[in-house]
């Protein structure tokens, strides 16, 4: 008899197997008990028929408590009525760990209560589905960039630089010096691009942002590719191919999870069709004005969630908004060749109200321009000497971007809040558990 995982049931129909499981729920009558079981790979039902098992096993089955862990042995059958498609007829049960008064019962609980029990809540079906899709996005990311000839180059977490501005930095001590938790690995990836051509980082990122929205985490994971000898247009093509690749791989490998989440496959399918529309910031402002919904919007303002939602819904596909005003973007972006009020950049806005999932740009290459922008941004020039060096020794046109992993996962899974897309979210008022 083999020990298997639930997910492999289809290969063991009518065979006797052993599985290590937890009980999620249970229903029983005098003659039969239905055990809802999970093992981390899938969820299915165990059926215990009184007449087919010993008296002790049936009694044990009826007394099992929610989240008790156990080994069950039994025979796998097809079960056309369930969406998983298989069940197990249980013959024997061996309890491994008892569970008394599991706090998350099948009744409804409030979000705060669930968040306080995140360490247990992760076991629930929706959370399972989101975490498996997150894992697929991570897997497909590595696959994509390896296929494209990228080298993964890890950026430091403890740094002295502030690529995205000084207002959102987490301060810490580095012996007798000041240091900050990384808000982006980008500047280091630029050094990497000059060394190895095409590189990417994939690591945790910290923003001490006092925002309490459905899209903001204090700690999130970011994928930051950086490409030497590449202008912005080619970078946009890479970005859309990457996003379509992620969505396609979720469609190909996460059918079970998408069913649990009741996520419409046809909607996702549409997001794999390229190219994505591209509009300029100027055109975006015009569209917003014409809509009649944003009468007060002015050129030069950054977009908030309502503006981003309107723009992406207008195209019902992810849309690139290009070339924002210089004044609202970071110091490193390449200035426009003929207009000094905009920079060569683009944000990718996801439809269905998910907003910006990618921010990227071509990078400025003129050392004098960069020094001036660094000072203007209120940063200490001395801290960026190494970064300016990249422009002094064989500088080339280069571009890059950053994808927020959890923004992307929230969008693909169709969840309402970004806290669902990371195992242990750090939010404005939450660092427990
Ligand atoms: O637009 P951002 O701030 O860009 C950068 O950090 C660049 N250095 C990236 C680059 O060019 N290498 O952040 C990039 C992405 C956003 O589009 C969003 O998806 C995500 O990171 N992001 C957040 N995700 C969750 N919570 C937050 N507070 C986020 N801030 C940004
Ligand atoms: Mg941004």
Short mmCIF file of C-alpha atoms and ligand atoms in Angstrom, two decimals:
data_model
loop_
_atom_site.label_atom_id
_atom_site.label_comp_id
_atom_site.label_asym_id
_atom_site.label_seq_id
_atom_site.Cartn_x
_atom_site.Cartn_y
_atom_site.Cartn_z
CA UNK A 1 0.00 0.00 0.00
CA UNK A 2 1.34 3.38 -1.01
CA UNK A 3 1.32 6.62 0.99
CA UNK A 4 0.06 9.32 -1.39
CA UNK A 5 -1.14 12.92 -1.52
CA UNK A 6 -4.76 13.81 -2.18
CA UNK A 7 -3.86 15.63 -5.38
CA UNK A 8 -2.67 12.34 -6.92
CA UNK A 9 -5.94 10.48 -6.23
CA UNK A 10 -6.72 10.18 -9.94
CA UNK A 11 -3.82 7.73 -10.34
CA UNK A 12 -5.10 5.45 -7.56
CA UNK A 13 -8.75 4.83 -8.39
CA UNK A 14 -9.93 1.57 -6.76
CA UNK A 15 -6.55 1.20 -5.02
CA UNK A 16 -5.92 1.09 -1.30
CA UNK A 17 -3.74 3.97 -0.06
CA UNK A 18 -2.58 5.76 3.09
CA UNK A 19 -2.71 9.58 3.43
CA UNK A 20 -1.64 11.99 6.20
CA UNK A 21 -4.51 14.47 6.58
CA UNK A 22 -6.26 17.04 8.76
CA UNK A 23 -9.99 17.14 9.36
CA UNK A 24 -11.58 20.41 8.19
CA UNK A 25 -15.23 19.55 8.80
CA UNK A 26 -17.47 16.57 9.45
CA UNK A 27 -21.07 15.40 9.12
CA UNK A 28 -22.44 12.10 10.32
CA UNK A 29 -25.55 10.05 10.81
CA UNK A 30 -26.13 6.71 12.46
CA UNK A 31 -24.78 4.74 9.52
CA UNK A 32 -22.29 6.95 7.75
CA UNK A 33 -19.77 9.72 8.48
CA UNK A 34 -18.49 12.22 5.91
CA UNK A 35 -15.08 13.62 6.77
CA UNK A 36 -13.83 16.72 4.93
CA UNK A 37 -10.08 16.23 4.65
CA UNK A 38 -7.07 18.22 3.50
CA UNK A 39 -3.38 17.44 3.22
CA UNK A 40 -1.92 20.66 1.80
CA UNK A 41 -2.26 19.48 -1.80
CA UNK A 42 -6.06 19.40 -2.14
CA UNK A 43 -9.33 18.94 -0.27
CA UNK A 44 -11.58 15.90 -0.55
CA UNK A 45 -14.10 13.79 1.29
CA UNK A 46 -13.58 10.63 3.29
CA UNK A 47 -16.59 8.38 3.67
CA UNK A 48 -16.82 6.05 6.67
CA UNK A 49 -19.58 3.45 6.37
CA UNK A 50 -20.55 1.86 9.69
CA UNK A 51 -21.15 -1.58 8.24
CA UNK A 52 -17.76 -1.69 6.49
CA UNK A 53 -15.45 -0.70 9.39
CA UNK A 54 -14.83 -1.88 12.91
CA UNK A 55 -16.96 -0.44 15.70
CA UNK A 56 -13.94 1.48 17.11
CA UNK A 57 -13.14 3.13 13.78
CA UNK A 58 -16.72 4.31 13.29
CA UNK A 59 -16.89 5.64 16.85
CA UNK A 60 -13.55 7.42 16.37
CA UNK A 61 -14.72 8.95 13.08
CA UNK A 62 -17.85 10.34 14.73
CA UNK A 63 -15.84 11.90 17.58
CA UNK A 64 -13.07 13.50 15.50
CA UNK A 65 -12.56 17.23 16.17
CA UNK A 66 -11.85 19.93 13.61
CA UNK A 67 -8.12 20.05 12.64
CA UNK A 68 -7.23 16.70 14.21
CA UNK A 69 -4.32 15.25 12.23
CA UNK A 70 -4.33 11.58 11.28
CA UNK A 71 -3.33 8.86 8.89
CA UNK A 72 -6.25 7.37 7.05
CA UNK A 73 -6.20 4.23 4.96
CA UNK A 74 -8.85 3.39 2.45
CA UNK A 75 -9.79 3.00 -1.20
CA UNK A 76 -9.98 5.89 -3.69
CA UNK A 77 -13.21 6.20 -5.71
CA UNK A 78 -14.36 8.60 -8.39
CA UNK A 79 -16.88 11.10 -7.07
CA UNK A 80 -18.54 12.92 -9.93
CA UNK A 81 -20.62 15.14 -7.61
CA UNK A 82 -17.65 16.91 -6.02
CA UNK A 83 -15.60 19.44 -7.94
CA UNK A 84 -12.41 17.63 -6.95
CA UNK A 85 -13.77 14.44 -8.54
CA UNK A 86 -12.48 11.79 -6.08
CA UNK A 87 -13.14 10.62 -2.55
CA UNK A 88 -11.77 7.97 -0.22
CA UNK A 89 -13.73 5.19 1.43
CA UNK A 90 -12.04 5.05 4.81
CA UNK A 91 -11.12 1.72 6.35
CA UNK A 92 -8.86 2.78 9.18
CA UNK A 93 -7.96 5.96 11.09
CA UNK A 94 -4.83 6.55 13.17
CA UNK A 95 -4.92 9.86 15.07
CA UNK A 96 -1.57 11.67 15.09
CA UNK A 97 -2.35 14.98 16.85
CA UNK A 98 -5.47 15.95 18.78
CA UNK A 99 -7.15 19.32 18.29
CA UNK A 100 -9.49 20.84 20.88
CA UNK A 101 -11.60 23.95 20.26
CA UNK A 102 -10.04 25.04 16.97
CA UNK A 103 -10.74 28.79 16.89
CA UNK A 104 -11.76 29.10 13.22
CA UNK A 105 -15.08 27.31 12.99
CA UNK A 106 -17.17 26.90 9.82
CA UNK A 107 -19.27 29.93 10.87
CA UNK A 108 -18.42 33.44 9.63
CA UNK A 109 -15.63 35.33 11.38
CA UNK A 110 -14.61 38.99 11.13
CA UNK A 111 -11.44 39.97 9.26
CA UNK A 112 -9.61 41.13 12.40
CA UNK A 113 -10.27 37.83 14.11
CA UNK A 114 -9.07 35.91 11.07
CA UNK A 115 -5.98 38.10 10.72
CA UNK A 116 -5.14 37.51 14.42
CA UNK A 117 -5.29 33.80 13.56
CA UNK A 118 -3.50 34.06 10.24
CA UNK A 119 -1.17 31.19 11.27
CA UNK A 120 -4.27 28.93 11.30
CA UNK A 121 -6.34 30.74 8.70
CA UNK A 122 -3.75 29.78 6.07
CA UNK A 123 -5.21 26.25 6.25
CA UNK A 124 -8.55 27.38 4.81
CA UNK A 125 -9.52 26.62 1.25
CA UNK A 126 -9.48 30.13 -0.26
CA UNK A 127 -6.14 30.90 1.38
CA UNK A 128 -4.80 27.61 0.07
CA UNK A 129 -5.87 28.54 -3.47
CA UNK A 130 -4.32 32.02 -3.32
CA UNK A 131 -1.01 30.75 -1.88
CA UNK A 132 -0.74 28.03 -4.53
CA UNK A 133 -1.32 30.61 -7.27
CA UNK A 134 1.25 32.90 -5.65
CA UNK A 135 3.66 29.97 -5.78
CA UNK A 136 2.90 29.43 -9.47
CA UNK A 137 3.56 33.12 -10.20
CA UNK A 138 6.92 32.81 -8.42
CA UNK A 139 7.79 29.61 -10.28
CA UNK A 140 6.81 31.05 -13.66
CA UNK A 141 8.80 34.22 -12.92
CA UNK A 142 12.03 32.28 -12.48
CA UNK A 143 11.24 30.20 -15.55
CA UNK A 144 10.50 33.24 -17.71
CA UNK A 145 13.62 35.21 -16.82
CA UNK A 146 15.85 32.17 -17.12
CA UNK A 147 14.42 31.44 -20.57
CA UNK A 148 15.06 35.07 -21.52
CA UNK A 149 18.72 34.84 -20.54
CA UNK A 150 18.56 36.82 -17.30
CA UNK A 151 20.83 36.30 -14.30
CA UNK A 152 19.29 36.59 -10.86
CA UNK A 153 21.33 39.06 -8.86
CA UNK A 154 20.25 39.59 -5.26
CA UNK A 155 20.15 43.18 -4.04
CA UNK A 156 20.94 44.02 -0.40
CA UNK A 157 18.14 44.55 2.13
CA UNK A 158 20.18 46.86 4.37
CA UNK A 159 21.09 49.93 2.36
CA UNK A 160 22.03 53.57 2.51
CA UNK A 161 20.08 54.59 -0.59
CA UNK A 162 16.53 55.80 -1.17
CA UNK A 163 15.65 55.26 -4.84
CA UNK A 164 11.94 55.98 -4.40
CA UNK A 165 12.29 59.05 -2.14
CA UNK A 166 12.93 59.64 1.53
CA UNK A 167 9.42 59.80 2.95
CA UNK A 168 8.78 56.05 3.11
CA UNK A 169 12.04 54.75 4.53
CA UNK A 170 12.33 52.34 7.44
CA UNK A 171 15.22 53.55 9.50
CA UNK A 172 17.51 51.20 11.37
CA UNK A 173 20.99 51.24 12.90
CA UNK A 174 24.00 49.76 11.19
CA UNK A 175 26.44 49.73 14.12
CA UNK A 176 27.31 53.44 14.43
CA UNK A 177 25.77 54.40 11.08
CA UNK A 178 22.25 54.98 9.80
CA UNK A 179 20.77 52.42 7.45
CA UNK A 180 17.42 51.76 5.82
CA UNK A 181 15.48 48.69 4.81
CA UNK A 182 15.45 48.43 1.02
CA UNK A 183 12.54 50.09 -0.77
CA UNK A 184 13.79 48.81 -4.14
CA UNK A 185 16.75 46.83 -5.43
CA UNK A 186 16.80 48.80 -8.66
CA UNK A 187 19.98 50.83 -8.28
CA UNK A 188 21.93 47.66 -7.53
CA UNK A 189 20.32 45.91 -10.49
CA UNK A 190 21.58 48.76 -12.69
CA UNK A 191 25.10 47.89 -11.56
CA UNK A 192 24.24 44.26 -12.35
CA UNK A 193 23.01 45.10 -15.87
CA UNK A 194 26.33 46.78 -16.64
CA UNK A 195 28.10 43.64 -15.41
CA UNK A 196 25.90 40.83 -16.81
CA UNK A 197 23.58 42.43 -19.38
CA UNK A 198 20.16 41.25 -18.22
CA UNK A 199 19.57 40.74 -14.50
CA UNK A 200 16.71 40.60 -12.06
CA UNK A 201 16.19 40.68 -8.33
CA UNK A 202 13.30 39.15 -6.43
CA UNK A 203 13.19 40.10 -2.82
CA UNK A 204 11.36 41.76 0.04
CA UNK A 205 10.81 45.49 -0.11
CA UNK A 206 9.79 47.87 2.67
CA UNK A 207 7.72 51.03 2.53
CA UNK A 208 6.94 52.94 5.72
CA UNK A 209 3.83 54.27 4.05
CA UNK A 210 0.99 55.40 6.28
CA UNK A 211 -1.50 54.10 3.70
CA UNK A 212 -4.32 51.83 4.70
CA UNK A 213 -5.72 50.77 1.34
CA UNK A 214 -6.57 47.49 -0.34
CA UNK A 215 -3.37 47.82 -2.40
CA UNK A 216 -0.70 48.71 0.14
CA UNK A 217 1.53 46.47 2.16
CA UNK A 218 4.33 47.73 4.38
CA UNK A 219 6.47 44.74 3.38
CA UNK A 220 6.01 43.25 -0.08
CA UNK A 221 7.97 41.25 -2.64
CA UNK A 222 9.18 42.82 -5.84
CA UNK A 223 10.61 41.43 -9.06
CA UNK A 224 13.01 43.98 -10.60
CA UNK A 225 14.51 43.21 -14.03
CA UNK A 226 17.12 45.56 -15.49
CA UNK A 227 18.37 45.37 -19.07
CA UNK A 228 21.50 46.89 -20.66
CA UNK A 229 21.39 48.06 -24.28
CA UNK A 230 17.62 48.36 -24.08
CA UNK A 231 15.32 51.30 -24.66
CA UNK A 232 11.90 51.73 -23.10
CA UNK A 233 9.86 50.41 -26.09
CA UNK A 234 11.64 47.06 -25.96
CA UNK A 235 11.24 46.96 -22.19
CA UNK A 236 7.46 47.42 -22.57
CA UNK A 237 7.37 44.45 -24.96
CA UNK A 238 9.24 42.35 -22.41
CA UNK A 239 6.88 43.48 -19.64
CA UNK A 240 3.71 42.51 -21.49
CA UNK A 241 5.17 39.15 -22.52
CA UNK A 242 6.09 38.52 -18.88
CA UNK A 243 2.62 39.36 -17.54
CA UNK A 244 0.90 37.27 -20.23
CA UNK A 245 3.28 34.40 -19.36
CA UNK A 246 2.31 34.57 -15.69
CA UNK A 247 -1.41 34.57 -16.46
CA UNK A 248 -1.05 31.73 -18.99
CA UNK A 249 0.88 29.58 -16.52
CA UNK A 250 -1.75 30.11 -13.84
CA UNK A 251 -4.39 29.07 -16.39
CA UNK A 252 -2.35 26.01 -17.35
CA UNK A 253 -1.33 24.84 -13.88
CA UNK A 254 -3.88 26.16 -11.37
CA UNK A 255 -7.25 25.04 -12.67
CA UNK A 256 -8.24 23.51 -9.32
CA UNK A 257 -7.30 26.70 -7.45
CA UNK A 258 -9.11 28.98 -9.94
CA UNK A 259 -12.23 26.84 -9.46
CA UNK A 260 -12.01 27.20 -5.68
CA UNK A 261 -11.78 30.98 -6.13
CA UNK A 262 -14.51 30.96 -8.81
CA UNK A 263 -12.20 33.08 -10.97
CA UNK A 264 -13.46 33.40 -14.54
CA UNK A 265 -10.97 31.71 -16.88
CA UNK A 266 -12.22 33.66 -19.90
CA UNK A 267 -11.42 36.96 -18.23
CA UNK A 268 -7.89 35.74 -17.50
CA UNK A 269 -7.57 34.40 -21.03
CA UNK A 270 -8.22 37.92 -22.35
CA UNK A 271 -5.21 39.17 -20.36
CA UNK A 272 -2.91 36.84 -22.32
CA UNK A 273 -3.75 38.57 -25.62
CA UNK A 274 -1.01 40.96 -26.67
CA UNK A 275 -0.21 43.75 -27.16
CA UNK A 276 -1.58 45.74 -24.25
CA UNK A 277 -2.76 49.22 -25.16
CA UNK A 278 -0.33 52.11 -24.60
CA UNK A 279 -1.40 55.66 -23.90
CA UNK A 280 0.57 58.69 -22.82
CA UNK A 281 -0.01 60.45 -19.52
CA UNK A 282 -1.28 63.42 -21.57
CA UNK A 283 -3.85 61.18 -23.30
CA UNK A 284 -4.81 59.67 -19.95
CA UNK A 285 -5.55 63.14 -18.59
CA UNK A 286 -7.72 63.85 -21.67
CA UNK A 287 -9.61 60.56 -21.25
CA UNK A 288 -10.25 61.27 -17.59
CA UNK A 289 -11.51 64.77 -18.38
CA UNK A 290 -13.75 63.51 -21.22
CA UNK A 291 -15.27 60.87 -18.93
CA UNK A 292 -16.92 63.61 -16.91
CA UNK A 293 -16.04 61.69 -13.73
CA UNK A 294 -12.93 63.67 -12.85
CA UNK A 295 -13.84 67.32 -13.52
CA UNK A 296 -11.04 68.70 -11.33
CA UNK A 297 -8.13 66.62 -12.64
CA UNK A 298 -5.17 68.73 -13.75
CA UNK A 299 -2.05 67.96 -15.77
CA UNK A 300 0.77 67.27 -13.34
CA UNK A 301 -1.25 65.38 -10.76
CA UNK A 302 -0.56 61.77 -9.90
CA UNK A 303 -3.35 59.24 -10.36
CA UNK A 304 -5.12 57.72 -7.40
CA UNK A 305 -7.06 54.52 -7.32
CA UNK A 306 -10.26 55.91 -8.97
CA UNK A 307 -8.33 57.33 -11.94
CA UNK A 308 -6.34 54.11 -12.42
CA UNK A 309 -9.52 52.04 -12.18
CA UNK A 310 -11.24 54.18 -14.81
CA UNK A 311 -8.32 54.01 -17.25
CA UNK A 312 -7.85 50.23 -17.08
CA UNK A 313 -11.62 49.59 -17.26
CA UNK A 314 -11.79 51.81 -20.33
CA UNK A 315 -9.61 49.24 -22.16
CA UNK A 316 -10.70 46.17 -20.14
CA UNK A 317 -7.11 44.97 -20.46
CA UNK A 318 -3.91 45.94 -18.69
CA UNK A 319 -2.84 49.33 -20.08
CA UNK A 320 0.53 51.10 -20.13
CA UNK A 321 0.37 54.77 -19.18
CA UNK A 322 3.57 56.32 -20.50
CA UNK A 323 5.70 59.37 -19.83
CA UNK A 324 4.49 60.94 -16.61
CA UNK A 325 5.43 64.43 -15.42
CA UNK A 326 8.99 64.54 -14.18
CA UNK A 327 7.91 66.23 -10.96
CA UNK A 328 5.97 63.18 -9.69
CA UNK A 329 8.52 60.50 -10.60
CA UNK A 330 11.87 59.43 -9.04
CA UNK A 331 15.23 60.99 -9.87
CA UNK A 332 16.66 58.17 -12.00
CA UNK A 333 14.22 58.28 -14.93
CA UNK A 334 15.46 59.33 -18.37
CA UNK A 335 14.37 62.83 -19.33
CA UNK A 336 12.31 63.14 -22.51
CA UNK A 337 14.48 64.23 -25.50
CA UNK A 338 12.24 67.12 -26.57
CA UNK A 339 10.13 68.00 -23.52
CA UNK A 340 11.67 68.80 -20.19
CA UNK A 341 8.46 68.32 -18.18
CA UNK A 342 8.10 64.54 -18.73
CA UNK A 343 10.24 61.41 -18.32
CA UNK A 344 10.51 58.16 -20.30
CA UNK A 345 8.57 55.78 -18.09
CA UNK A 346 5.41 53.70 -17.86
CA UNK A 347 3.12 52.25 -15.24
CA UNK A 348 1.13 49.15 -16.12
CA UNK A 349 -2.42 49.43 -14.77
CA UNK A 350 -4.38 46.22 -14.23
CA UNK A 351 -8.12 46.12 -14.94
CA UNK A 352 -10.95 45.29 -12.51
CA UNK A 353 -9.82 48.01 -10.12
CA UNK A 354 -6.41 46.57 -9.20
CA UNK A 355 -4.42 49.59 -10.35
CA UNK A 356 -0.67 49.86 -10.88
CA UNK A 357 1.09 46.51 -10.88
CA UNK A 358 4.31 47.59 -12.66
CA UNK A 359 6.36 50.76 -12.47
CA UNK A 360 9.30 51.11 -14.84
CA UNK A 361 11.39 53.45 -16.96
CA UNK A 362 14.39 53.98 -19.13
CA UNK A 363 17.21 55.23 -16.90
CA UNK A 364 19.02 58.56 -17.12
CA UNK A 365 22.58 58.15 -18.38
CA UNK A 366 24.03 61.68 -18.08
CA UNK A 367 26.05 61.86 -14.83
CA UNK A 368 25.66 65.65 -14.48
CA UNK A 369 21.87 65.41 -14.90
CA UNK A 370 21.67 62.63 -12.32
CA UNK A 371 23.78 64.51 -9.77
CA UNK A 372 21.46 67.47 -10.15
CA UNK A 373 18.35 65.31 -9.72
CA UNK A 374 19.80 63.55 -6.67
CA UNK A 375 20.41 66.89 -4.96
CA UNK A 376 16.94 68.13 -5.99
CA UNK A 377 15.42 65.01 -4.43
CA UNK A 378 17.04 65.97 -1.12
CA UNK A 379 19.39 63.00 -1.18
CA UNK A 380 23.03 62.97 -0.12
CA UNK A 381 25.20 63.01 -3.25
CA UNK A 382 28.02 61.15 -1.55
CA UNK A 383 25.79 58.11 -1.01
CA UNK A 384 25.28 57.80 -4.76
CA UNK A 385 28.87 58.11 -6.02
CA UNK A 386 28.90 54.42 -6.88
CA UNK A 387 25.67 54.85 -8.85
CA UNK A 388 27.08 57.75 -10.87
CA UNK A 389 30.17 55.58 -11.58
CA UNK A 390 27.88 53.36 -13.67
CA UNK A 391 27.58 56.37 -16.04
CA UNK A 392 31.29 57.12 -15.99
CA UNK A 393 32.56 53.74 -17.16
CA UNK A 394 30.94 52.42 -20.31
CA UNK A 395 27.42 53.68 -19.77
CA UNK A 396 24.75 52.32 -22.15
CA UNK A 397 21.02 52.92 -22.66
CA UNK A 398 19.22 50.73 -20.16
CA UNK A 399 15.72 50.16 -18.87
CA UNK A 400 14.03 48.25 -16.11
CA UNK A 401 10.88 47.81 -14.13
CA UNK A 402 9.43 46.50 -10.90
CA UNK A 403 6.43 44.17 -10.50
CA UNK A 404 4.80 44.02 -7.08
CA UNK A 405 4.23 40.28 -6.52
CA UNK A 406 1.23 40.69 -4.22
CA UNK A 407 -0.47 43.31 -6.42
CA UNK A 408 -0.12 40.87 -9.31
CA UNK A 409 -1.40 37.88 -7.31
CA UNK A 410 -4.35 39.86 -5.93
CA UNK A 411 -5.31 40.75 -9.50
CA UNK A 412 -4.89 37.26 -10.99
CA UNK A 413 -6.78 35.60 -8.13
CA UNK A 414 -9.47 38.29 -8.10
CA UNK A 415 -9.17 38.82 -4.33
CA UNK A 416 -10.49 42.03 -2.77
CA UNK A 417 -7.54 42.92 -0.59
CA UNK A 418 -3.76 42.63 -0.96
CA UNK A 419 -3.47 41.16 2.58
CA UNK A 420 -4.80 37.89 1.10
CA UNK A 421 -1.86 37.62 -1.31
CA UNK A 422 1.00 37.28 1.22
CA UNK A 423 1.27 34.63 3.97
CA UNK A 424 1.86 37.01 6.89
CA UNK A 425 0.90 40.55 5.86
CA UNK A 426 2.56 43.57 7.43
CA UNK A 427 -0.04 46.32 7.46
CA UNK A 428 -0.21 49.74 9.01
CA UNK A 429 -1.52 48.33 12.29
CA UNK A 430 -0.40 44.75 12.07
CA UNK A 431 2.85 42.90 12.70
CA UNK A 432 1.23 39.90 14.48
CA UNK A 433 1.41 36.97 13.89
O1 LIG B 1 6.42 51.99 -8.60
P1 LIG B 1 7.42 51.49 -7.62
O2 LIG B 1 7.62 52.27 -6.37
O3 LIG B 1 8.77 51.37 -8.45
C1 LIG B 1 9.99 51.02 -7.98
O4 LIG B 1 10.23 50.71 -6.84
C2 LIG B 1 11.04 50.94 -9.05
N1 LIG B 1 12.36 51.06 -8.42
C3 LIG B 1 10.89 49.68 -9.83
C4 LIG B 1 11.93 49.53 -10.91
O5 LIG B 1 11.87 50.24 -11.91
N2 LIG B 1 12.90 48.64 -10.73
O6 LIG B 1 7.07 50.00 -7.22
C5 LIG B 1 6.97 49.00 -8.20
C6 LIG B 1 5.77 48.12 -7.96
C7 LIG B 1 4.44 48.85 -8.07
O7 LIG B 1 4.01 48.97 -9.40
C8 LIG B 1 3.52 47.95 -7.25
O8 LIG B 1 3.15 46.82 -8.00
C9 LIG B 1 4.45 47.49 -6.14
O9 LIG B 1 5.77 47.62 -6.62
N3 LIG B 1 4.27 48.28 -4.92
C10 LIG B 1 3.60 47.86 -3.84
N4 LIG B 1 2.97 46.70 -3.57
C11 LIG B 1 2.39 46.57 -2.37
N5 LIG B 1 2.41 47.51 -1.41
C12 LIG B 1 3.03 48.69 -1.62
N6 LIG B 1 3.07 49.61 -0.64
C13 LIG B 1 3.67 48.90 -2.88
N7 LIG B 1 4.37 49.92 -3.43
C14 LIG B 1 4.73 49.53 -4.66
MG1 LIG B 2 4.97 53.35 -8.96
#
